[in-house]
CSV table of C-alpha atoms in Angstrom, one decimal:
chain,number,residue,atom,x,y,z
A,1,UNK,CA,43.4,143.1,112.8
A,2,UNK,CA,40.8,145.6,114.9
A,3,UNK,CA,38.4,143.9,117.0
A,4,UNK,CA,35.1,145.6,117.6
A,5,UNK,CA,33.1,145.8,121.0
A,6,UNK,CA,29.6,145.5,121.1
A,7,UNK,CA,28.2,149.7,120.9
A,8,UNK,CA,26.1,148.5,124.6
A,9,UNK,CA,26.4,145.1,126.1
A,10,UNK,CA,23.0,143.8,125.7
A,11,UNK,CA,24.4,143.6,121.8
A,12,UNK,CA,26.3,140.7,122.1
A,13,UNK,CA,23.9,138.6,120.9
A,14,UNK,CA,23.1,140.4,118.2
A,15,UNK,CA,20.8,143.7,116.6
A,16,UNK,CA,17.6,144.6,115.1
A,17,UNK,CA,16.3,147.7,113.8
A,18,UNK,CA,12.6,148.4,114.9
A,19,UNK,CA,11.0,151.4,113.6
A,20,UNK,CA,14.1,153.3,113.3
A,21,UNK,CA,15.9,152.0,116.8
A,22,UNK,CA,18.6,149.6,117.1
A,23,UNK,CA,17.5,147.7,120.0
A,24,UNK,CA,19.0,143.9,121.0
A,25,UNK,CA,17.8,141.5,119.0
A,26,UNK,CA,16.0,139.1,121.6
A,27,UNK,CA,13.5,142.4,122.1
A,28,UNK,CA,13.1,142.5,118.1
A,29,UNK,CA,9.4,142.3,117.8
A,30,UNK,CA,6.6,142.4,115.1
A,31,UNK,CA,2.8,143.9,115.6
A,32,UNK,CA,0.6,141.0,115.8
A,33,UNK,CA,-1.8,141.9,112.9
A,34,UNK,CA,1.0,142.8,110.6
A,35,UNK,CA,0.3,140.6,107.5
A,36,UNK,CA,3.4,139.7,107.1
A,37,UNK,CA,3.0,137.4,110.6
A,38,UNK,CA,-0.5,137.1,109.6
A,39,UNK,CA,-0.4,136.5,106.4
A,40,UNK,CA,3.4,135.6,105.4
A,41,UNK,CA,3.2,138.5,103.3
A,42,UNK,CA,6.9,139.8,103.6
A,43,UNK,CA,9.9,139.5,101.8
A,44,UNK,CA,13.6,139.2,102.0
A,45,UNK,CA,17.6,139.4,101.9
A,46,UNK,CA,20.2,137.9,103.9
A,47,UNK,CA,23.3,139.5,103.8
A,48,UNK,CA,27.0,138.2,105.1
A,49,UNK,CA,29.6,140.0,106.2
A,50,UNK,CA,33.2,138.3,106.4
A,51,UNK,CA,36.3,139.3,108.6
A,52,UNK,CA,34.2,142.9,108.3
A,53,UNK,CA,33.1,143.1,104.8
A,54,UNK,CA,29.7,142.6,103.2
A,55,UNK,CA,29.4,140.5,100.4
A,56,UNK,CA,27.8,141.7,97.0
A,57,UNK,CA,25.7,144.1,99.4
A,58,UNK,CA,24.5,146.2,96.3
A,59,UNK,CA,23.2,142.8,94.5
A,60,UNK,CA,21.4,142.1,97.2
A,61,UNK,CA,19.9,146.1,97.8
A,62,UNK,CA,18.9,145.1,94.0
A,63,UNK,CA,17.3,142.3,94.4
A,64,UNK,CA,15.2,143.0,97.9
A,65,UNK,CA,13.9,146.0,95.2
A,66,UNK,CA,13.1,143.4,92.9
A,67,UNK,CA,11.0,141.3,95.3
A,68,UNK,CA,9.6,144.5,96.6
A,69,UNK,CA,8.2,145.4,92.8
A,70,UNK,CA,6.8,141.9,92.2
A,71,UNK,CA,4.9,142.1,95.7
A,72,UNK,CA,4.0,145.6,94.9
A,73,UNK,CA,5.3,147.0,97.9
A,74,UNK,CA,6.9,150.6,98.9
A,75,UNK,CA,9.3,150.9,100.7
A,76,UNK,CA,9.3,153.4,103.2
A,77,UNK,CA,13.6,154.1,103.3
A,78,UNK,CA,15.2,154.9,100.3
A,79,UNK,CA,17.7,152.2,99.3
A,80,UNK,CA,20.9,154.2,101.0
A,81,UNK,CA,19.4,154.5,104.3
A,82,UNK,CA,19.1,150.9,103.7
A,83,UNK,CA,22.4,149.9,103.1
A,84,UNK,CA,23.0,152.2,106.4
A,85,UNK,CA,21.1,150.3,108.5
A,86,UNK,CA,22.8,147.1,107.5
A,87,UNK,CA,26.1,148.8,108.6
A,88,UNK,CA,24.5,150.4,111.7
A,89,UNK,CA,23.4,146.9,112.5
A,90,UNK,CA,26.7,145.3,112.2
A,91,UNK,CA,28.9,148.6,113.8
A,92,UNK,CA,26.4,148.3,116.8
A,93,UNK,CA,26.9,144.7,117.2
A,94,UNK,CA,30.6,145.2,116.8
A,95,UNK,CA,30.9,141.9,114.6
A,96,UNK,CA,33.5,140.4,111.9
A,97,UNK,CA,31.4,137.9,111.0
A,98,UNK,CA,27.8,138.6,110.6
A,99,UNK,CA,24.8,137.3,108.8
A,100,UNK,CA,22.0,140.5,108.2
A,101,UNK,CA,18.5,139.7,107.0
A,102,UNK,CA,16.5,142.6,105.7
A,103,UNK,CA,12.6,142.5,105.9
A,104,UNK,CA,9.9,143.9,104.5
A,105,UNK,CA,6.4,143.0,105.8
A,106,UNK,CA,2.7,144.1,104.2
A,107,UNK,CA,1.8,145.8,107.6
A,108,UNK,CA,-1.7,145.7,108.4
A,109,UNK,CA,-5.0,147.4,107.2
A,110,UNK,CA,-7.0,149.4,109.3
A,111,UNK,CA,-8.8,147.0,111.5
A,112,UNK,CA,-12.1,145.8,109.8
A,113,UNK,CA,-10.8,146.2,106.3
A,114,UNK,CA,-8.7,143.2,104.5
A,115,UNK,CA,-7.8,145.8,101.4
A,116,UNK,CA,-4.2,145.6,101.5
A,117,UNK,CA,-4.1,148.6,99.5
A,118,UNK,CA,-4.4,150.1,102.5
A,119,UNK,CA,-0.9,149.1,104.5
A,120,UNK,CA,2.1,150.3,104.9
A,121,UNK,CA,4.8,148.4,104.3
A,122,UNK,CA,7.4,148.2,107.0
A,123,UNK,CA,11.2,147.8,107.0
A,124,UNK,CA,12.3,145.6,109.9
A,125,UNK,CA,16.3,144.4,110.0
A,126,UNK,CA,18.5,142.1,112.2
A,127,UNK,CA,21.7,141.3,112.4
A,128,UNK,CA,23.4,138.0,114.4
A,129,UNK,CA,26.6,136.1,114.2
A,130,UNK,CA,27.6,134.8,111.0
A,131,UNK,CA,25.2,131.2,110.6
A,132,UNK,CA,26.8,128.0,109.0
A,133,UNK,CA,23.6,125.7,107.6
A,134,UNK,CA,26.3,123.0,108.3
A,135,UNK,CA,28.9,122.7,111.6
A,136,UNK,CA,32.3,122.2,110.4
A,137,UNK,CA,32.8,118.4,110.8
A,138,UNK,CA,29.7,118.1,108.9
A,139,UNK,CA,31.4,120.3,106.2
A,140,UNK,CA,34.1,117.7,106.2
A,141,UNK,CA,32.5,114.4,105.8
A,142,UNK,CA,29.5,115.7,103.8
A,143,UNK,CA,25.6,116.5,104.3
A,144,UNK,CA,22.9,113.9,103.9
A,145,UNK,CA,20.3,115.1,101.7
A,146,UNK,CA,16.7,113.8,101.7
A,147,UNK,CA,14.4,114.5,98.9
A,148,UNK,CA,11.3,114.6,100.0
A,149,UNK,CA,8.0,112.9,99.4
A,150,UNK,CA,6.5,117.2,99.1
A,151,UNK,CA,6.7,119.2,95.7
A,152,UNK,CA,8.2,123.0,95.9
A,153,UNK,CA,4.7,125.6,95.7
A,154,UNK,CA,4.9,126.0,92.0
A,155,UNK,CA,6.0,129.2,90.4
A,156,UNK,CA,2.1,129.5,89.0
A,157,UNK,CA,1.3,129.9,92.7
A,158,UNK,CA,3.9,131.5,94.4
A,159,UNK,CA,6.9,133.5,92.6
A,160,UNK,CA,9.8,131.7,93.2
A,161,UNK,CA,12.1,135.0,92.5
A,162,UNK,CA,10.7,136.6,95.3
A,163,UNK,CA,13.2,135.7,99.0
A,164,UNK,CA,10.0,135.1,100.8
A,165,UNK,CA,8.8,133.3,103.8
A,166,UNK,CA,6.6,130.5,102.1
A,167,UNK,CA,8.7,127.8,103.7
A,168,UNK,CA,6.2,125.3,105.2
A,169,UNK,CA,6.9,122.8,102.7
A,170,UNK,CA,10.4,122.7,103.3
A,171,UNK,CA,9.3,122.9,106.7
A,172,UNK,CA,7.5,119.8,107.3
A,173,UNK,CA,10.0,118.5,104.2
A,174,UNK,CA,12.9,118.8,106.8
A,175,UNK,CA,10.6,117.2,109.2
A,176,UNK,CA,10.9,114.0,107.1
A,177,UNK,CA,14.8,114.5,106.6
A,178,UNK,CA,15.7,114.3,110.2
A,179,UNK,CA,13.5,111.3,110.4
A,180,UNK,CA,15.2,109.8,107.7
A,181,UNK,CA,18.5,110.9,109.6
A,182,UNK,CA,19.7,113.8,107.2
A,183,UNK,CA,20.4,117.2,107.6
A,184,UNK,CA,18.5,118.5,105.4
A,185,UNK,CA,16.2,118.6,102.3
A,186,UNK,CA,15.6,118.9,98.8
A,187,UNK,CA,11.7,119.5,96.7
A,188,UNK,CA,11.0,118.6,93.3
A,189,UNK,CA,8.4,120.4,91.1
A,190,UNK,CA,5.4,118.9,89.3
A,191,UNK,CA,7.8,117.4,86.8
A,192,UNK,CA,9.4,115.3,89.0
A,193,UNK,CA,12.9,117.8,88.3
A,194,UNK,CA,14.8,119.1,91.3
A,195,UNK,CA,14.2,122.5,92.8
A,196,UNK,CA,15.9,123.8,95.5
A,197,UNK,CA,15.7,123.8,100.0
A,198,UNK,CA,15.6,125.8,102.7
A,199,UNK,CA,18.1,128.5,102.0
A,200,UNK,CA,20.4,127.0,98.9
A,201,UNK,CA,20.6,126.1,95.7
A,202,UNK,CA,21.6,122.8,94.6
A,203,UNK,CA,24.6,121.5,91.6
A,204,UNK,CA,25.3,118.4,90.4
A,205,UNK,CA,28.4,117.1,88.5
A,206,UNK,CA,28.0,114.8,85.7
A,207,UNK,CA,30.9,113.8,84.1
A,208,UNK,CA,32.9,117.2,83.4
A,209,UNK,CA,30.2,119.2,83.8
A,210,UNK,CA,28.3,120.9,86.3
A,211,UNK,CA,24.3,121.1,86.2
A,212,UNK,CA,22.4,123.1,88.2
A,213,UNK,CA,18.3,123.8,88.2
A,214,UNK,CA,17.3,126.6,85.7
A,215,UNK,CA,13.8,127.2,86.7
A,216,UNK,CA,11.1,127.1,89.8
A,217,UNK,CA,13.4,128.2,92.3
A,218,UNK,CA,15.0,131.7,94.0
A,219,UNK,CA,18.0,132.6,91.7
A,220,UNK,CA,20.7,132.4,94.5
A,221,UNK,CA,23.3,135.3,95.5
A,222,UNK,CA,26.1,132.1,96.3
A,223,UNK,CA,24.4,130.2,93.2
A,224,UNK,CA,25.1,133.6,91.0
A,225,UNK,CA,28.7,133.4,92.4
A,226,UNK,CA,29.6,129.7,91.5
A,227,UNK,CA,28.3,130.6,88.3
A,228,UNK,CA,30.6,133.5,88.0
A,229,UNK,CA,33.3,131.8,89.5
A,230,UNK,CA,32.7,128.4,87.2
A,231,UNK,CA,33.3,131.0,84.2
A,232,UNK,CA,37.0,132.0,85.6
A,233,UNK,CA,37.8,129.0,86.0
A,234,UNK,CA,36.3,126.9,82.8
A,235,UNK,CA,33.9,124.6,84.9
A,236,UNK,CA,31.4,123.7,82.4
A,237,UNK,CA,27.8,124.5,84.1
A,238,UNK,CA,24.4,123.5,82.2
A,239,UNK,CA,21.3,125.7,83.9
A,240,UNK,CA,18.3,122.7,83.0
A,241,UNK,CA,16.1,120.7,84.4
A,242,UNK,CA,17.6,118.4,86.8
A,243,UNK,CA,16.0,115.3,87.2
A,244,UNK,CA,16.2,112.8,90.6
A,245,UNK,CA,18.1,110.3,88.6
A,246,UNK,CA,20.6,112.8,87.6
A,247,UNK,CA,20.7,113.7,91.8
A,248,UNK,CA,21.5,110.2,92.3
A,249,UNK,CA,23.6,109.5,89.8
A,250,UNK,CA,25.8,112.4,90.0
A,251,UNK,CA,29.7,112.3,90.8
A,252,UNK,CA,29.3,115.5,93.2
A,253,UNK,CA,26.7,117.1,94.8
A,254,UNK,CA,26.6,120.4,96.5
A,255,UNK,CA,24.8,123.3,98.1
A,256,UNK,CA,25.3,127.4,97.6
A,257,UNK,CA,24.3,129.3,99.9
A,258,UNK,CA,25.0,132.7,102.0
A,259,UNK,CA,25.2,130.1,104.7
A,260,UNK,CA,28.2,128.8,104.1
A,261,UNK,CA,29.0,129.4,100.6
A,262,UNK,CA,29.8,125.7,98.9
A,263,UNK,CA,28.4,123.0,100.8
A,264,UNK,CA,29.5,119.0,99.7
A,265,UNK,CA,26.8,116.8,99.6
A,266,UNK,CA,27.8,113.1,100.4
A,267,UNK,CA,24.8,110.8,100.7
A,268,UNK,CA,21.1,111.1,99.2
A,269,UNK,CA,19.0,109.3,101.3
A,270,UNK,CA,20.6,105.7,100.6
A,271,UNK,CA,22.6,106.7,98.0
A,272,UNK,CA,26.3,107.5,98.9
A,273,UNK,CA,27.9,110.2,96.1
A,274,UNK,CA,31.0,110.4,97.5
A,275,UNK,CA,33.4,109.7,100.6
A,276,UNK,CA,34.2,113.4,101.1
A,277,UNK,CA,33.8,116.4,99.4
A,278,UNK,CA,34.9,115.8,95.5
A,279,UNK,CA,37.0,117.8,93.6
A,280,UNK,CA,35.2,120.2,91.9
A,281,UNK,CA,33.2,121.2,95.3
A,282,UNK,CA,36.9,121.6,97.3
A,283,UNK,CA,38.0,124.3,94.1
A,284,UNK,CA,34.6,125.9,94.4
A,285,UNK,CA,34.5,126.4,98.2
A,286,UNK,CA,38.1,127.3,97.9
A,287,UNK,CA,37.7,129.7,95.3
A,288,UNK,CA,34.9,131.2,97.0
A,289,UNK,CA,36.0,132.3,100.2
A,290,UNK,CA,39.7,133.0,99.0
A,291,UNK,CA,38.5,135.4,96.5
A,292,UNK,CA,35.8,136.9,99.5
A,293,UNK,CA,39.0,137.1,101.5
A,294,UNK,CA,40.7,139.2,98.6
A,295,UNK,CA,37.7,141.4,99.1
A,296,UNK,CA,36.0,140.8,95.6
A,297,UNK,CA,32.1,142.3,95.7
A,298,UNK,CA,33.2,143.2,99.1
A,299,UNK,CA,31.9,146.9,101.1
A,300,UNK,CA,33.9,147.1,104.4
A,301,UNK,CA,31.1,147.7,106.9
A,302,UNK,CA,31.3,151.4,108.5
A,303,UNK,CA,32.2,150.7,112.4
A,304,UNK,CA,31.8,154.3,113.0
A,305,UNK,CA,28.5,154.7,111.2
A,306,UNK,CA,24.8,155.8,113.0
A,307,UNK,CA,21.5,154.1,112.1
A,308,UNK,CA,19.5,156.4,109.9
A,309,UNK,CA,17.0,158.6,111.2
A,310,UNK,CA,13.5,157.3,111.9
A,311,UNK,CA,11.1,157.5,109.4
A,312,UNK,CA,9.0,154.3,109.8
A,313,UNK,CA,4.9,154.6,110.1
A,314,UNK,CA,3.7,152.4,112.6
């Protein structure tokens, strides 16, 4: 198997692409009066790469220009310098593993004007090792999940399909869930139904069946997968409302996410679900990475590619 090196040393850590330049991500940085650090008017898409191969990299390209229409921005690359940048990123680097998040923030006004009209959006990127929402040992016994006392910002308020940075109530939600002793969190919406957390979707098994929240969270890339792989395999999956008692009361519990792919859920907040990871979420999380090993939805990243050239207005 090749092994990359990093393209300059100071890369090791990682890469992010600033106006154009790949420069090492510790020395990433963002104007100050760009709304999208003003305002947390940005959106995004994180992207993994695997034993060098991005996953589903055009579903994500797709989705980051369907966030982009709903927040009616521009962007100012083309979607194929885009995908270059995310394999300049990674090539630079010199990583197997990698976990690339794509930005796009408002920009700013001219000063003394609040017209956002006015902006011009800016593409920011960065790329570090691949991140794991859970350390293998917790992987093995299970996550504890709190569901917190906050409700998910409704979809009325804020559009859930949009990958954006509106995180403070899972913020101070996972505030509560370490002082409870979990890992991390779960919201509910208005109706009392489960949402989603910081960075997953959530499934529940009842019976033979799988059930999984339908609305009032982001539709998932790893959630879309399950669902695709649940298909092959003739795993039964309801998208509803899910409600806390079905949480509770379910035989399985687990997360999807680009952080890990299928994550078992053992304990919500007093409740245990299971002594391990059950059966269905050991298939899933096996089927997952096997067939990402195979290289299905896979785009081996270019090692020998350049970033594209710079066309960003600052």
């Amino acid at each position: 198997m090749a092994s990359y090196a990093p393209a300059d040393p100071r890369f090791a850590d990682g890469t992010a692409w600033v106006d154009g330049a790949i420069v090492p991500v510790a020395e990433a940085t963002l104007p100050l009066l760009d709304w999208g650090f003003l305002r947390s008017d940005a959106c995004q898409e994180t992207i993994s790469a695997r034993d060098g191969v991005l996953f589903r990299l055009d579903d994500h390209l797709t989705r980051f220009e369907r966030s982009l229409g709903r927040l009616r921005m521009t962007s100012p690359l083309p979607r194929e310098e885009i995908r270059q940048a995310v394999h300049a990123l990674i090539a630079a680097a010199g990583f197997r593993d990698a976990y690339v998040q794509i930005i796009m923030t408002r920009g700013r006004p001219p000063i003394g004007s609040r017209d956002l009209r006015l902006c011009t959006n800016r593409f920011q990127a960065f790329c570090i090792p691949y991140v794991w929402i859970a350390p293998p040992e917790v992987q093995e016994r299970g996550l504890h999940l709190h569901v917190s006392r906050r409700l998910r910002v409704p979809p009325a308020s804020v559009d859930p399909m949009v990958k954006h940075y509106h995180w403070l109530d899972f913020e101070m939600g996972l505030m509560e869930a370490y002082d409870a002793g979990a890992e991390t969190v779960v919201l509910c919406d208005t109706d009392g139904n489960i949402t989603e957390g910081p960075g997953f979707n959530i499934f529940v098994r009842q019976g033979d069946r799988l059930l999984t929240p339908r609305q009032g969270m982001l539709d998932g890339m790893t959630r879309r997968t399950v669902l695709e792989l649940c298909a092959d395999l003739g795993i039964a999956v309801d998208q509803t409302e899910v409600s806390l008692d079905a949480l509770r009361g379910a035989q399985e519990v687990f997360l999807t996410t680009t952080a890990g792919g299928v994550l078992p859920v053992t304990r919500v907040d007093d409740v245990a679900i299971q002594n391990g990871p059950g059966a269905y979420t050991r298939r899933l999380h096996e089927a997952y990475w096997s067939r990402r090993a195979e290289g299905w939805l896979g785009e081996p990243v270019d090692y020998a590619t350049s970033p594209p050239p710079a066309k960003q207005v600052t």
